[in-house]
Every structure is written in structure tokens, then in C-alpha cells.
XYZ file of C-alpha atoms in Angstrom:
558
model
C 20.938 32.178 11.387
C 22.362 29.689 9.044
C 21.334 26.699 11.235
C 17.750 28.317 11.382
C 17.850 28.643 7.642
C 18.653 25.009 7.146
C 15.811 24.175 9.510
C 13.227 26.261 7.629
C 14.447 24.454 4.430
C 13.693 20.983 5.860
C 10.402 22.194 7.131
C 9.456 23.738 3.610
C 10.737 20.608 1.832
C 8.377 18.358 4.241
C 5.493 20.606 3.430
C 6.083 20.273 -0.443
C 6.786 16.549 -0.341
C 3.414 16.080 1.699
C 1.788 18.168 -1.222
C 3.335 16.046 -3.943
C 2.081 12.935 -2.286
C -1.548 14.197 -2.350
C -1.155 15.304 -5.795
C 0.255 12.007 -6.659
C -2.668 10.079 -5.070
C -5.022 10.225 -8.254
C -2.502 9.755 -10.745
C 0.716 7.584 -10.123
C 1.924 4.969 -7.722
C 5.513 5.302 -8.842
C 5.682 8.804 -7.818
C 3.883 7.971 -4.554
C 6.955 5.678 -3.843
C 9.491 8.355 -4.763
C 7.886 10.981 -2.867
C 7.465 8.793 0.127
C 11.329 7.866 -0.134
C 12.387 11.307 -0.215
C 10.052 12.265 2.830
C 11.735 9.505 4.742
C 15.042 11.173 3.928
C 14.091 14.840 4.959
C 12.462 13.299 8.177
C 15.765 11.579 8.944
C 18.032 14.849 8.422
C 15.578 17.347 9.991
C 16.630 18.955 13.089
C 19.960 17.105 13.327
C 21.968 20.482 13.677
C 18.838 22.494 14.922
C 20.246 22.403 18.559
C 23.963 22.966 17.512
C 25.526 26.615 17.937
C 28.704 27.624 16.556
C 30.727 27.327 19.755
C 29.361 23.797 20.109
C 30.061 23.103 16.510
C 33.834 24.377 17.177
C 34.198 22.371 20.304
C 33.184 19.358 18.183
C 35.552 19.990 15.499
C 38.172 19.965 18.104
C 37.394 17.257 19.992
C 35.999 14.725 17.419
C 35.596 14.402 13.580
C 32.874 16.186 11.725
C 31.369 12.681 11.097
C 31.148 11.383 14.399
C 29.656 14.746 15.595
C 27.060 14.482 12.786
C 26.040 11.038 13.768
C 25.953 12.100 17.631
C 23.384 14.959 16.730
C 21.736 12.675 14.240
C 21.129 10.035 17.326
C 19.771 12.716 19.567
C 17.521 13.935 16.915
C 16.157 10.509 15.861
C 15.744 9.702 19.776
C 13.508 13.034 20.055
C 11.496 12.130 17.110
C 10.837 8.313 18.320
C 9.953 9.938 21.725
C 7.415 12.202 20.120
C 5.937 9.374 18.067
C 5.670 6.690 21.134
C 3.822 9.480 23.172
C 1.185 9.964 20.103
C -1.592 7.507 20.792
C -3.332 8.120 17.426
C -0.252 7.398 15.523
C 0.572 4.378 17.600
C -2.863 2.984 16.744
C -2.684 3.336 13.228
C 0.905 1.890 13.163
C -0.392 -1.211 15.266
C -2.002 -2.163 12.024
C 1.297 -2.611 10.310
C 2.650 -4.306 13.477
C -0.457 -6.838 13.182
C 0.922 -7.843 9.635
C 4.324 -8.462 11.141
C 2.723 -10.794 14.081
C 0.732 -12.597 11.156
C 4.060 -13.808 9.773
C 4.034 -16.450 12.915
C 1.375 -18.362 11.094
C 2.315 -17.645 7.370
C 3.906 -20.449 5.110
C 4.025 -18.141 1.877
C 6.741 -15.621 2.914
C 7.026 -14.420 -0.883
C 3.285 -12.983 -0.833
C 3.795 -12.002 2.909
C 6.732 -9.840 2.035
C 5.024 -8.296 -0.593
C 1.909 -7.500 1.267
C 4.215 -5.897 3.938
C 5.878 -3.486 1.348
C 2.403 -2.399 0.493
C 1.341 -1.737 3.949
C 4.696 0.163 4.748
C 2.678 3.542 4.468
C 0.890 2.491 7.734
C 4.291 2.668 9.581
C 6.080 5.557 7.584
C 3.287 8.159 7.586
C 2.361 7.895 11.283
C 5.981 8.021 12.334
C 6.999 10.818 10.196
C 4.061 13.142 10.735
C 3.629 12.499 14.409
C 7.194 13.822 15.017
C 7.186 16.662 12.658
C 5.932 20.129 13.006
C 2.135 20.729 12.600
C 0.961 22.831 9.449
C -0.346 26.302 9.627
C -3.653 27.106 8.640
C -2.806 28.354 5.331
C -0.383 25.137 4.525
C -3.587 23.002 5.394
C -5.780 24.740 3.048
C -3.109 24.697 0.323
C -2.568 20.959 0.737
C -6.261 20.205 0.383
C -6.578 22.714 -2.530
C -3.915 21.048 -4.229
C -5.582 17.419 -3.775
C -8.934 18.729 -4.766
C -7.262 20.279 -7.956
C -5.396 17.026 -8.744
C -8.648 15.146 -8.315
C -10.358 17.697 -10.737
C -7.574 17.354 -13.204
C -7.850 13.630 -13.309
C -11.722 13.804 -13.872
C -10.985 16.191 -16.869
C -8.649 13.313 -18.233
C -11.288 10.972 -17.688
C -14.053 12.750 -19.473
C -11.440 13.402 -22.356
C -11.071 9.578 -22.651
C -14.816 9.241 -22.256
C -15.610 11.448 -25.162
C -13.213 9.662 -27.579
C -15.205 6.628 -26.637
C -11.715 4.745 -26.738
C -12.967 2.166 -24.281
C -14.471 -1.196 -23.728
C -15.297 -0.867 -20.068
C -16.425 2.339 -18.577
C -14.046 1.730 -15.957
C -11.121 2.115 -18.264
C -11.355 6.048 -18.299
C -9.809 6.025 -15.123
C -6.215 5.362 -16.795
C -3.759 5.781 -13.781
C -5.141 4.082 -10.655
C -8.184 1.666 -9.837
C -11.644 3.646 -10.894
C -12.687 2.485 -7.325
C -10.013 4.262 -5.673
C -10.381 7.297 -7.974
C -14.153 7.297 -7.023
C -13.459 7.452 -3.249
C -11.016 10.445 -3.964
C -13.628 12.061 -5.912
C -16.213 11.605 -3.299
C -13.944 13.047 -0.577
C -13.055 16.106 -2.723
C -16.968 16.705 -3.304
C -17.351 16.884 0.508
C -14.318 19.123 0.846
C -15.552 21.579 -1.477
C -19.220 21.397 0.182
C -17.805 21.919 3.817
C -15.727 24.672 2.501
C -18.590 26.320 1.056
C -20.301 26.297 4.363
C -17.474 26.958 6.631
C -17.318 30.002 8.779
C -16.203 32.595 8.146
C -17.935 32.874 4.794
C -15.974 32.610 1.602
C -16.568 35.130 -1.349
C -19.678 34.386 -3.351
C -17.692 33.940 -6.556
C -15.782 30.840 -4.615
C -18.890 29.291 -3.317
C -20.063 29.273 -7.104
C -16.845 27.752 -8.243
C -16.826 25.372 -5.662
C -20.489 24.411 -6.042
C -19.974 24.108 -9.934
C -16.995 21.854 -9.239
C -18.926 19.793 -6.717
C -21.573 18.987 -9.050
C -19.050 18.234 -11.694
C -17.797 15.550 -9.170
C -21.355 14.010 -8.910
C -21.739 14.065 -12.551
C -18.454 12.091 -13.079
C -19.389 9.516 -10.286
C -22.534 8.882 -12.377
C -20.651 8.617 -15.892
C -18.258 6.449 -14.251
C -20.944 4.252 -12.937
C -19.524 4.139 -9.854
C -22.329 2.598 -7.367
C -19.651 2.614 -4.458
C -19.146 6.454 -5.057
C -22.751 7.457 -5.472
C -23.713 5.271 -2.577
C -20.990 6.833 -0.252
C -22.297 10.353 -1.195
C -25.881 9.269 -0.541
C -25.353 7.787 2.658
C -22.837 10.400 3.917
C -25.438 13.251 3.249
C -28.038 11.203 5.133
C -25.692 10.906 8.126
C -24.778 14.451 8.112
C -28.272 15.611 7.956
C -29.258 13.468 11.001
C -26.147 14.594 12.784
C -27.538 18.238 12.046
C -30.850 17.310 13.104
C -29.507 16.121 16.825
C -27.654 19.288 16.939
C -30.521 21.688 16.395
C -32.648 22.968 19.214
C -35.389 24.396 16.871
C -38.151 21.657 16.261
C -39.040 23.461 13.007
C -35.529 23.328 11.593
C -35.487 19.572 12.519
C -38.479 18.835 10.606
C -37.254 20.631 7.688
C -33.891 18.616 7.890
C -35.848 15.080 8.256
C -38.405 16.143 5.375
C -35.334 16.892 3.116
C -33.817 13.685 4.010
C -37.030 11.714 3.411
C -37.386 13.190 -0.108
C -33.750 12.400 -0.604
C -34.161 8.804 0.263
C -37.633 8.441 -1.564
C -36.144 10.058 -4.816
C -33.257 7.878 -4.615
C -35.337 4.679 -4.192
C -37.786 5.986 -7.115
C -34.967 6.545 -9.568
C -33.917 2.842 -9.048
C -37.305 1.635 -9.130
C -37.779 3.640 -12.444
C -34.767 2.225 -14.273
C -35.665 -1.542 -13.208
C -39.278 -0.877 -14.574
C -37.721 0.717 -17.751
C -35.415 -2.379 -18.096
C -38.478 -4.851 -18.131
C -41.029 -2.551 -19.969
C -42.081 -3.955 -23.308
C -44.900 -3.759 -26.001
C -47.448 -6.276 -26.265
C -46.141 -9.142 -28.528
C -48.195 -11.365 -30.907
C -45.956 -14.535 -31.478
C -48.301 -15.817 -34.265
C -47.218 -12.675 -36.469
C -43.759 -13.113 -36.195
C -41.568 -14.725 -38.950
C -41.034 -18.388 -38.632
C -37.941 -18.946 -40.955
C -34.838 -16.950 -41.211
C -33.635 -15.906 -44.888
C -31.691 -18.888 -45.059
C -34.721 -21.101 -44.578
C -33.880 -22.226 -40.804
C -36.662 -22.095 -38.103
C -36.662 -19.340 -35.677
C -37.131 -20.021 -31.819
C -39.243 -17.344 -30.206
C -38.691 -17.657 -26.330
C -40.340 -14.854 -24.189
C -39.962 -16.616 -21.022
C -36.183 -17.712 -20.350
C -34.325 -14.868 -22.024
C -36.816 -12.090 -20.680
C -36.839 -8.472 -21.820
C -33.750 -6.105 -22.020
C -34.409 -2.439 -22.918
C -37.799 -2.920 -23.933
C -36.879 -5.878 -26.488
C -37.527 -9.505 -26.181
C -34.128 -10.981 -25.996
C -35.307 -14.662 -27.105
C -37.007 -13.919 -30.328
C -35.927 -14.451 -33.695
C -33.382 -17.030 -32.502
C -31.843 -19.459 -35.039
C -29.286 -21.080 -32.833
C -27.593 -23.691 -35.411
C -27.319 -20.822 -38.143
C -26.265 -18.208 -35.599
C -23.495 -20.597 -34.143
C -22.018 -21.303 -37.721
C -22.090 -17.511 -38.777
C -20.436 -16.408 -35.409
C -17.647 -18.964 -35.851
C -16.545 -18.028 -39.220
C -16.177 -14.583 -37.797
C -14.473 -15.068 -34.528
C -12.027 -17.182 -32.944
C -14.121 -17.521 -29.874
C -16.328 -20.686 -30.248
C -20.203 -19.947 -29.998
C -20.306 -22.432 -27.052
C -17.419 -21.359 -25.099
C -16.991 -18.115 -23.057
C -15.896 -14.571 -23.663
C -13.041 -12.907 -22.016
C -15.340 -11.783 -19.067
C -16.003 -15.697 -18.205
C -19.546 -15.419 -19.538
C -21.019 -17.989 -21.910
C -20.568 -16.093 -25.163
C -23.664 -17.373 -26.716
C -25.700 -15.445 -24.257
C -23.352 -12.475 -24.957
C -23.836 -12.589 -28.494
C -27.677 -12.644 -28.160
C -28.032 -10.029 -25.926
C -25.610 -7.760 -27.992
C -27.547 -8.646 -31.289
C -30.807 -7.749 -29.357
C -29.479 -4.312 -28.247
C -28.711 -3.728 -31.799
C -32.325 -4.599 -32.780
C -30.740 -7.461 -35.055
C -31.893 -10.875 -35.314
C -30.090 -13.851 -33.888
C -29.010 -15.319 -37.236
C -26.461 -15.118 -40.014
C -27.961 -11.767 -41.376
C -27.593 -10.358 -37.875
C -24.052 -11.543 -37.345
C -23.003 -10.283 -41.020
C -24.557 -6.762 -39.874
C -21.994 -6.602 -36.875
C -18.706 -4.613 -37.654
C -15.245 -5.713 -36.629
C -15.469 -3.597 -33.779
C -18.673 -5.092 -32.588
C -17.374 -8.313 -32.826
C -14.354 -7.431 -30.392
C -16.865 -5.893 -27.920
C -18.697 -9.250 -27.731
C -15.513 -11.319 -27.302
C -14.528 -8.891 -24.512
C -18.058 -9.574 -22.509
C -19.922 -6.540 -23.515
C -23.566 -7.801 -23.877
C -24.954 -4.480 -24.780
C -24.362 -1.693 -27.172
C -25.864 0.782 -24.824
C -23.336 0.015 -22.094
C -20.875 1.824 -24.852
C -22.988 4.336 -26.195
C -25.007 5.712 -23.116
C -22.795 5.015 -20.083
C -24.179 6.237 -16.803
C -25.687 5.048 -13.263
C -28.761 3.686 -14.987
C -26.667 1.432 -17.233
C -24.733 0.292 -14.262
C -28.058 -0.662 -12.380
C -29.121 -2.278 -15.609
C -26.075 -4.333 -15.480
C -26.612 -5.491 -12.226
C -30.146 -6.530 -12.705
C -29.517 -8.259 -15.844
C -26.527 -9.915 -14.507
C -28.275 -11.344 -11.536
C -31.121 -12.550 -13.725
C -28.598 -14.435 -16.232
C -26.820 -15.867 -13.277
C -29.819 -17.338 -11.903
C -31.155 -18.581 -15.146
C -27.800 -20.195 -16.146
C -26.503 -21.090 -12.677
C -23.425 -19.402 -13.293
C -22.258 -16.525 -11.063
C -19.320 -15.636 -12.936
C -21.158 -13.341 -15.384
C -22.781 -11.176 -12.466
C -20.644 -8.874 -10.482
C -23.307 -9.140 -7.547
C -23.497 -12.921 -7.780
C -19.652 -12.869 -7.775
C -19.570 -11.036 -4.624
C -21.904 -13.369 -2.906
C -19.709 -16.144 -3.823
C -16.865 -14.258 -2.444
C -18.713 -13.917 0.782
C -19.468 -17.373 1.017
C -15.665 -18.425 0.580
C -14.787 -15.683 3.042
C -17.214 -16.949 5.882
C -16.078 -20.677 5.139
C -12.421 -19.305 5.746
C -13.632 -17.742 9.136
C -14.996 -20.823 10.296
C -12.068 -22.701 9.468
C -9.635 -20.369 10.952
C -11.596 -18.449 13.442
C -9.183 -17.504 16.164
C -5.843 -17.106 14.634
C -6.485 -16.671 10.955
C -4.364 -17.811 7.956
C -1.354 -15.269 8.431
C -0.152 -12.462 6.517
C 0.926 -14.257 3.398
C -1.732 -17.145 3.097
C -4.678 -15.386 2.060
C -4.504 -15.922 -1.646
C -3.897 -19.780 -1.350
C -6.464 -20.201 1.339
C -8.939 -18.652 -1.104
C -7.719 -20.949 -3.919
C -8.213 -24.119 -1.787
C -11.646 -23.030 -0.325
C -13.245 -22.354 -3.954
C -12.034 -25.917 -4.839
C -13.403 -27.337 -1.708
C -16.963 -25.870 -2.084
C -17.093 -26.708 -5.967
C -17.623 -23.109 -6.610
C -18.964 -22.295 -10.178
C -17.050 -19.174 -10.391
C -14.202 -19.248 -13.072
C -10.766 -19.210 -12.097
C -10.452 -15.506 -13.252
C -12.948 -14.210 -10.915
C -12.238 -16.264 -7.996
C -10.778 -13.339 -5.696
C -10.701 -12.326 -2.087
C -13.574 -11.246 -0.069
C -14.013 -7.754 -1.631
C -14.684 -6.816 2.211
C -11.660 -5.218 4.401
C -13.212 -6.443 7.518
C -13.533 -9.976 6.560
C -10.084 -9.745 5.206
C -8.498 -8.979 8.645
C -10.541 -11.485 10.177
C -9.569 -14.233 7.707
C -5.763 -13.078 7.843
C -5.170 -12.500 11.548
C -8.204 -14.346 13.313
C -10.824 -12.992 15.671
C -8.381 -10.963 17.850
C -6.963 -9.358 14.846
C -10.483 -8.435 13.567
C -11.417 -6.733 16.898
C -8.252 -5.092 17.169
C -8.741 -3.831 13.681
C -12.303 -2.520 14.345
C -10.761 -0.838 17.537
C -8.106 1.218 15.371
C -10.812 2.209 12.861
C -13.169 3.407 15.477
C -10.545 5.196 17.703
C -11.254 8.509 16.039
C -14.997 8.246 16.859
C -14.523 6.767 20.423
C -12.011 9.843 21.269
C -14.219 12.314 19.740
C -11.405 13.173 17.193
C -14.076 13.251 14.573
C -16.102 15.781 16.190
C -13.242 18.388 16.020
C -12.961 18.423 12.236
C -15.867 17.684 9.911
C -13.335 17.050 7.194
C -11.824 14.168 9.192
C -15.351 12.944 10.062
C -16.332 12.697 6.273
C -12.980 11.024 5.311
C -13.365 8.480 8.174
C -16.890 7.655 7.171
C -15.920 7.201 3.404
C -13.132 4.898 4.521
C -15.469 2.733 6.685
C -17.877 2.516 4.083
C -15.454 1.693 1.432
C -14.300 -1.158 3.247
C -17.622 -3.079 3.356
C -17.388 -3.605 -0.378
C -13.619 -3.283 -1.227
C -10.290 -4.422 0.088
C -9.283 -0.851 0.403
C -5.955 -1.379 2.284
C -4.836 -4.061 -0.067
C -3.415 -1.652 -2.701
C -0.602 0.903 -2.507
C -2.956 3.460 -3.440
C -5.808 2.524 -1.109
C -3.559 2.303 2.070
C -1.814 5.371 1.379
C -4.941 7.241 0.933
C -6.013 5.894 4.276
C -2.845 6.650 6.380
C -2.106 9.810 4.525
C -5.242 11.627 5.304
C -5.858 10.083 8.601
C -2.288 11.389 9.764
C -2.733 14.674 8.078
C -6.050 15.687 9.765
C -5.134 14.016 13.380
C -1.461 14.597 13.412
C -0.481 17.697 11.053
C -3.634 19.877 10.484
C -4.613 22.173 13.316
C -8.567 22.738 13.148
C -9.495 26.495 13.413
C -11.538 27.884 15.850
C -14.184 28.808 13.028
C -14.029 25.633 11.452
C -14.257 23.802 14.655
C -17.538 25.739 15.724
C -18.933 24.999 12.262
C -17.936 21.113 12.389
C -20.131 20.894 15.426
C -23.139 22.544 13.604
C -22.548 20.087 10.818
């Protein structure tokens, strides 16, 4: 009884630590590390004495020391766990990604970065090893862990909205204070679909719970819009389409198929129409008669009225009432950032000033600069080119930033000021590296240095502070480990689909889609939070959570 009690305590500790890891994902890398270390400890001591009985223990005391007996039982337990792990194909597949990083040390020259990267990738080894060799969770435990994760994400969004309402930020991404806004957005998307799937699960849940889940799900979508998360919104959009198409193929009634396809078409057309509307609003303007505009500033300096090169933003011509010399002198009196230099975002600050003054409906002269507050000056120095980015954040503003940034980068022949054009440069550099290191890659630790060199070789106009990696996990694996490493990475990613694991649980299918989509625009596995999110829920659904018969039938419907 005593030994059984110890065993139960170890299993309880294992479950509690798994819940704490899930809760930590939206909040803290530090607690993630602490709880993962504690999880390793619990795994090591689990089942060490489970197979001992009183007579066995007494015999051990007589023939050998307690310490020796402990290590004997420890070795037996560890051997059993390793056998369970090595007989589990999904766990081995995931762990092979960690092994790939070890193999990449063969071609590495920068071992300092290589070991740092390997430490980051440890969840790919630790979590499959532990979860594959521990008892599976019950239905109640599965629901509790997922519920606590969704609750943690919800609390995280409440904290973010509190920061948003205080308006104490320069970049909307700053309202995600604990982890990257991109990673947090992925968690919000996943939580949204967990709630939606639970709402339509069989057997049904009470109406009041459906109502609560529906409200929270809408809250999550609203949060993604406020966060201006293009990746998050696009993921929701694409996954909803995929689920609808999946539902079409599983339906026998042609009427239901037509209804679903019609709904999907409305969804697509509505989204395209929204983007087109934002783009049209951005370029709309009232007719302008230049002959009626003032020709001189109050200081007597001539205005330049340029309606061609600067374009229109938020219904205002950016290039009118522009007295360059006067504006430069007035700006330099109020800021240490030279008028012809760059702001903190790497953009030519002259154009940031011009756009900001336009958004504030001020003229580009000394009078306009004088009307700016100290806070406005600081916003410009940080690279914020439009007041509306701060006053009215949202998805429409994000689309506006992308379009305006693209237009400015084309006009100035400088991709540094546009996130979209930056990514184009990142992709160019990535493909050049793939061409140079096609078969074997550059190794685990040499990717940062390889990118630094290739940007110099291609004479990239990107500023050093935005000369980043590929922002594409697939390309990162090819660059790091060559063609064969890239192919193996794809095999590992597609394994759940190829072996129909995703058809057994709609939650795994949705999570799998979120991860696959995120890797097209982010190096999802290159941060501790990202790689833990991926490894944790992959292992949880494949190795720990037992699909319910009702859920399995429902997942087949969905």
C-alpha cells in the first residue's frame, strides 16, 4: 500500500507538472525551464520502487546496502522506460529532429551558437522520451489540462488588453509582454479551435457552456484583430476553410455539400472584399486643386506640392505643404536624430516625419513640428509613421502598414522600412544559401554567420539590424542540414497525417495545421517557447491523451 501510494504520488506529480508547463507557455520561459527540469526528476524516480515488495526489500537490506538496492531498481526502471520509448515510433520520429541537430555538428564551425541551439531544442528530446514512457492520461485529466491551457491563454489576453487600454506602447506587439506576439497568437488560434471543437463535440455540452465557449472564442478572434496578427487571422481563415472542405468530402448529402461550399465561398469573398476595401480606403482622396494651395509657409519659405511620388495615405496627400529646408531645421532643433538620418526602425526618418505630420493633419514645416508633443517626437524617432497606428490599432491598420510600407520601399529602393520587402530579402538570401550548400547545409551552429556573409555578398540594401534569418522553418532546415535534412524534416512533420494519426483526434489535426502554416512565415522551432509548444502538444495528443469514442466519431465528422 505504501509503495502504491508513492507511485500514485509520482503520477500525480507528473500530471501536475504537465499542467504547469501548459500554463507557463503563454507567460514565462523561466518557469517552462524549471517545470521541465522537475518533470525530468519525476520521470527518473517514477516506478523505481513500484515492483519491490516487502520481502524483496528486506532481502535487499540483508544482502546489499540500501543505496545499491536503489540503484539496481533505478536501472531496472530506466531500462523499462527506454524500451517503451524506443518501441514508440511517433516519439522516435520527433526525437530524430534533435538527433539531426547533433549530426549537424559535423559541419559546424561555430560551436558556441551550436550548443546554444541544441539547448533550445532539448524539448524535442525530453518531452517525447518522458511522455512516451509514462502512463497515459484519463479523459478527465486530458480535459483538465486543455482547459487550464485555454484559461491561461485567456488570462494572457486580458493582461494584453489591459496594456492596450492604457495605451502604454509604441508598437502593438508590445501588448504581449511575456512572450513573442507571434507565438502568443498561435496559442490564441489553437485555444479558439479547442473551444469550437468542444462546442460541437459529442455528447453535447450544456447550453450555458456552449454560450461561454462561444463568447470566449469570439474574444480570441477580436484579440487577434487588435493584435494585428496577420499570421493568426490567416491561420484561422485557412484552417476554417480546410475543416469545411474536409466536412464536404465526409458528407453523403449533396444538399449539405452545396451549403458548406456556399458558406466557404461567402467566407472567402468576404475576406477578399475586406482587404480590398481597406486598400481602397487607403488610397481614396478628395479632388485637389493645387492652384488653390498656399505657396509659402508662415516663415516665407516655398512649399513643394508633390502629388505623385509621396502618394495618398488615409485620404490625405502626403507630399503637399512640404518645406524641406525649414522642416529639417525645425526637426533638428527638437531631436537628436538627424533629419537625413534613420529612425530606430531603420527607415529614413525624413519620410517618417512627413507621414506622421500628414496623419496629424499638420503641414511639413516649422509650424507643424512645433505642434508636435514630446511624445509625438519620440514616436517618430521609434519609426512610427502614422498616428492612427497608435490610436486605432487593428487588422485594417496592419494591412495599411503592409501596403504603405511596400509602396515606400519601391519608391525609396530601400526594403528596410517594409516588413514584406524585408521578408523578400530574407527569402533571396535563403535561396542563395541553399544553392551554395545544397546537399549538406551549413551545420547546426553556422546559420547566423552564413546569413551575415550572404547579405554582404548580395550587397543587400537591408540595414544590419533587420538582416535576419529566413523567417521560414522549412528553409531554415534546408540551410542548416541540406537536402536530406530538409526531406527528413518534412517526413517527420507529415508523419501524423501519413499514418492517419490526425484522423483520430480533430484537436491534433488542428494543432498540426497551425504548426505547419506557422512554419511558412516564422522560424517556429528556433525559440524555446516555439519548440516547446510544438513538442508538448504533439506528444500530448499522440502519446498521452486517449481519444474518446465520442470525440473520435465527431473528429471523423469534422
